[in-house]
Coordinates of C-alpha atoms in Angstrom, one line a residue:
L1 CA 0.1 -0.2 -0.1
Y2 CA 1.6 3.1 -1.1
V3 CA 0.9 7.1 -0.2
D4 CA 2.6 9.8 -1.7
A5 CA 1.8 12.8 0.8
S6 CA 5.4 14.6 -0.5
S7 CA 2.6 17.6 -1.5
G8 CA 1.0 17.8 1.8
A9 CA -2.3 16.7 0.4
P10 CA -1.8 12.6 0.7
S11 CA -2.8 10.7 -2.4
G12 CA -3.6 7.4 -1.8
P13 CA -3.6 5.0 0.0
E14 CA -3.0 2.6 -3.0
V15 CA -1.9 -0.9 -3.6
C16 CA 1.6 -0.7 -5.6
T17 CA 2.8 -4.0 -7.3
E18 CA 6.2 -1.6 -8.1
L19 CA 6.4 1.4 -6.0
P20 CA 7.4 4.9 -7.4
K21 CA 11.1 6.7 -7.3
K22 CA 11.4 8.6 -4.2
K23 CA 11.2 12.4 -4.9
A24 CA 14.0 14.7 -4.3
G25 CA 13.7 16.0 -0.9
T26 CA 11.2 13.6 0.8
V27 CA 11.4 10.7 3.1
R28 CA 10.2 7.4 2.5
L29 CA 8.6 5.4 5.5
V30 CA 7.2 2.3 5.7
L31 CA 4.6 1.6 8.5
V32 CA 3.8 -1.6 10.4
S33 CA 1.4 -1.8 13.5
D34 CA -0.5 -5.4 15.3
T35 CA 2.0 -8.0 13.9
H36 CA 1.2 -10.2 17.1
E37 CA 4.4 -12.5 16.6
R38 CA 3.3 -12.9 12.7
H39 CA 6.0 -10.8 11.3
A40 CA 8.0 -13.3 9.6
G41 CA 5.8 -13.2 6.5
L42 CA 6.1 -9.7 6.1
V43 CA 8.2 -8.0 3.2
L44 CA 9.3 -4.6 4.0
P45 CA 10.3 -2.8 0.9
A46 CA 13.8 -0.2 1.0
C47 CA 13.2 3.1 3.2
D48 CA 14.8 5.6 5.3
A49 CA 13.0 4.4 8.5
V50 CA 10.6 1.4 9.4
L51 CA 8.4 2.7 11.9
H52 CA 6.3 0.1 14.5
C53 CA 3.4 1.0 16.3
G54 CA 3.1 -1.8 18.9
D55 CA 1.5 -5.4 19.5
I56 CA 4.7 -6.9 18.7
L57 CA 3.3 -10.3 21.0
A58 CA 0.3 -12.4 20.8
C59 CA -1.4 -13.3 24.0
S60 CA 0.1 -10.7 26.7
R61 CA 0.3 -12.2 29.9
M62 CA -0.9 -15.7 29.0
A63 CA 2.6 -16.4 27.2
T64 CA 5.6 -16.9 29.5
Q65 CA 8.7 -14.5 29.7
R66 CA 11.2 -17.0 28.2
H67 CA 8.5 -17.2 25.0
A68 CA 8.5 -13.6 25.1
E69 CA 11.8 -12.7 25.1
A70 CA 12.6 -15.3 22.1
V71 CA 9.6 -13.7 20.2
L72 CA 11.5 -9.9 20.8
K73 CA 15.1 -11.5 19.4
D74 CA 13.2 -13.3 16.8
F75 CA 11.8 -9.6 16.0
G76 CA 14.6 -7.5 16.0
D77 CA 16.7 -9.8 13.7
W78 CA 13.6 -9.9 11.6
L79 CA 13.6 -6.0 11.3
R80 CA 17.8 -6.1 11.0
T81 CA 17.5 -8.8 8.2
A82 CA 14.8 -7.7 6.1
D83 CA 15.8 -5.7 2.8
T84 CA 14.7 -2.3 3.3
G85 CA 18.4 -0.8 2.6
K86 CA 20.3 1.4 5.1
C87 CA 17.5 2.3 7.1
A88 CA 16.5 3.3 10.8
R89 CA 14.0 1.5 12.8
F90 CA 11.8 2.0 15.4
V91 CA 9.6 0.4 17.6
I92 CA 6.9 1.0 20.4
A93 CA 5.1 -1.4 22.7
G94 CA 1.1 -2.1 22.6
N95 CA -1.3 -3.2 25.0
H96 CA -0.9 -7.0 24.2
D97 CA 2.9 -6.2 25.1
F98 CA 2.5 -7.3 28.5
W99 CA 6.0 -8.5 29.1
I100 CA 7.7 -5.4 27.3
E101 CA 6.2 -3.3 30.2
E102 CA 7.6 -6.1 32.5
L103 CA 11.3 -6.7 31.1
G104 CA 11.5 -2.7 31.3
K105 CA 13.5 -0.2 28.4
E106 CA 17.2 -1.5 28.9
R107 CA 16.1 -5.6 28.5
V108 CA 13.7 -4.9 25.6
Q109 CA 16.5 -2.9 23.7
E110 CA 18.8 -5.2 24.7
L111 CA 16.3 -8.3 23.2
L112 CA 15.4 -6.3 20.2
G113 CA 19.7 -5.7 19.5
E114 CA 21.6 -3.1 17.8
E115 CA 19.7 -0.8 14.5
V116 CA 16.4 -1.4 16.3
Q117 CA 15.5 1.7 18.4
Y118 CA 13.2 0.7 21.2
L119 CA 11.3 4.2 21.9
E120 CA 8.7 4.2 25.3
F121 CA 7.5 7.7 26.3
T122 CA 11.6 8.9 24.7
S123 CA 12.3 9.9 21.0
G124 CA 15.3 8.8 18.9
S125 CA 16.3 10.9 15.4
F126 CA 17.6 9.6 11.9
E127 CA 19.1 11.1 9.3
V128 CA 18.2 11.8 5.2
S129 CA 20.3 12.7 3.2
D130 CA 19.6 13.8 -0.3
G131 CA 21.4 16.0 -3.1
A132 CA 20.3 19.5 -0.5
G133 CA 22.3 18.2 2.2
A134 CA 21.3 16.0 5.2
K135 CA 18.0 16.4 7.5
L136 CA 17.7 15.0 11.1
V137 CA 13.9 13.8 11.8
S138 CA 12.8 13.3 15.2
V139 CA 10.5 10.3 16.3
F140 CA 8.7 10.2 19.6
G141 CA 7.2 6.9 20.7
A142 CA 4.2 6.6 23.1
P143 CA 2.8 3.0 23.9
I144 CA -1.1 4.3 25.0
S145 CA -3.8 3.4 24.0
A146 CA -7.3 2.7 25.3
G147 CA -9.3 -0.3 26.0
K148 CA -11.3 -3.5 28.0
S149 CA -9.8 -6.6 26.8
M150 CA -7.7 -8.7 29.0
N151 CA -4.3 -7.3 27.5
R152 CA -3.8 -3.7 29.0
A153 CA -0.4 -3.0 28.8
F154 CA 0.6 0.4 29.1
Q155 CA -3.4 1.4 30.0
H156 CA -2.9 2.7 33.6
P157 CA -3.0 6.1 34.9
Q158 CA 0.7 5.7 35.7
A159 CA 1.4 5.3 31.9
L160 CA -1.0 8.8 31.2
E161 CA 1.4 10.3 33.9
Q162 CA 4.6 9.2 32.2
L163 CA 2.7 10.9 28.9
E164 CA 2.3 13.8 30.6
S165 CA 5.2 14.2 32.3
T166 CA 7.2 14.0 28.9
H167 CA 9.1 17.8 28.2
L168 CA 9.5 17.0 24.8
E169 CA 8.1 20.2 22.8
C170 CA 7.6 19.0 19.1
C171 CA 8.6 16.2 16.7
D172 CA 8.4 15.6 13.2
I173 CA 6.7 12.1 13.7
A174 CA 5.1 10.7 16.6
L175 CA 3.9 7.0 16.7
T176 CA 1.6 5.7 19.5
H177 CA 0.0 2.5 19.9
G178 CA -3.9 4.1 20.2
P179 CA -6.0 6.4 17.8
L180 CA -6.9 9.8 18.3
S181 CA -10.5 9.8 20.2
S182 CA -11.7 12.1 17.1
L183 CA -11.5 9.2 15.5
V184 CA -12.8 6.7 17.7
K185 CA -14.3 7.0 21.1
R186 CA -14.1 3.2 22.6
K187 CA -10.5 2.8 22.1
A188 CA -9.0 6.0 22.1
Q189 CA -7.6 8.0 24.8
P190 CA -7.7 12.0 24.8
A191 CA -4.5 12.3 26.1
I192 CA -3.4 11.1 22.4
G193 CA -4.4 14.3 21.1
Q194 CA -3.2 16.4 23.8
M195 CA 0.1 14.9 23.2
L196 CA -0.2 15.7 19.5
A197 CA -1.6 19.3 19.9
R198 CA 2.0 19.9 22.2
L199 CA 4.3 18.3 19.5
R200 CA 2.8 18.9 16.1
P201 CA 4.0 16.3 14.3
S202 CA 4.3 16.3 10.8
L203 CA 2.8 12.3 10.7
H204 CA 1.0 10.4 13.7
V205 CA 1.1 6.7 13.2
Y206 CA -0.8 4.4 15.2
G207 CA -2.5 0.5 15.1
H208 CA -4.7 -0.9 17.8
I209 CA -7.9 -0.9 15.8
H210 CA -7.3 -3.5 13.2
G211 CA -10.5 -2.3 11.1
M212 CA -9.4 1.1 10.6
Y213 CA -6.2 0.2 8.4
G214 CA -4.9 2.9 6.2
R215 CA -7.4 5.1 7.1
I216 CA -5.6 8.3 6.8
S217 CA -6.9 11.7 8.3
R218 CA -5.8 15.1 10.1
I219 CA -4.5 15.4 13.2
S220 CA -7.2 18.2 14.1
E221 CA -8.5 21.3 12.3
Q222 CA -5.5 23.3 13.8
L223 CA -2.8 21.1 12.8
Q224 CA -1.6 20.6 9.4
G225 CA 0.2 17.0 10.3
L226 CA -1.3 14.1 9.1
S227 CA -2.4 10.3 11.0
I228 CA -2.3 7.0 9.5
N229 CA -3.5 3.7 10.8
A230 CA -0.7 0.7 9.9
S231 CA -2.1 -2.6 11.5
I232 CA -1.7 -5.6 9.4
M233 CA -4.1 -7.8 11.0
F234 CA -7.4 -8.1 8.9
S235 CA -10.3 -9.6 10.4
H236 CA -12.4 -12.7 9.4
G237 CA -15.1 -12.5 12.3
K238 CA -14.8 -14.7 15.5
L239 CA -14.8 -17.8 14.1
R240 CA -11.4 -17.4 11.5
G241 CA -9.9 -14.8 14.2
Q242 CA -7.2 -12.5 12.7
R243 CA -4.5 -12.8 9.9
P244 CA -1.5 -11.0 8.9
E245 CA -3.1 -9.5 5.1
N246 CA -3.2 -6.1 5.4
P247 CA 0.2 -5.0 3.5
P248 CA 3.1 -2.4 5.4
I249 CA 2.3 0.7 4.2
V250 CA 5.1 3.1 2.2
F251 CA 4.6 6.8 3.3
D252 CA 6.5 9.5 1.5
I253 CA 6.3 12.8 3.2
M254 CA 7.8 16.1 2.8
L255 CA 9.3 17.6 6.0
P256 CA 9.6 21.0 6.3
E257 CA 12.8 22.4 5.5
K258 CA 13.3 24.4 8.6
S259 CA 10.5 23.0 10.7
E260 CA 10.3 23.8 14.2
N261 CA 10.0 20.0 14.8
S262 CA 13.5 19.1 15.6
V263 CA 16.0 17.2 18.5

């Protein structure tokens, strides 16, 4: 699935058998979310950065720590060996990622390994070079979401306190697990919209709600940034369940030349 937002107004998403050449000055992103331990079959194309918006694990607290650690190691290996070229890789957790929350940031980063940046109410950056020089792109990640399932990682008041205590003033790209509350009420956390109003990103990527895959909207009437759902799971109903049938989204965006959104 391909989205061209290089002119500001997004074109797509559209299914492409062959990706167009990246335009000068644009940043090419590959967006993925909600892989639920079924990442191995996904094909990631060449890009400047891969962004994963959580739910790496499948059954949260029902699994053993040993199983979760093995999955996280395999997930990191998959990201590193994907045919994406020289790119950055950013990952956040989701509500199914109970063991990520239990293990803590340092252990999770260790399991994911080198060249994969785990963000938990933290930010990172990557550099994109073109004919005009290098551009530094900042990424903030927060594993926040809402819901009433048994999988409740990062859905407690302490997680909201962590989000509210973040002192970052702006960023180019924001990752959350859950959507904006303006899009859906039942599984949304109002604090996400408040955070985005403060950080003013050009792009917000989320997952959590599988049925909203590929949906693009403005972050708000006041902000020009875009918000998109990257969940790869497709629902076949209660009997057949969820299957990883939605392809990763390739998203081309032109970031401001002299943006306030810098590290």
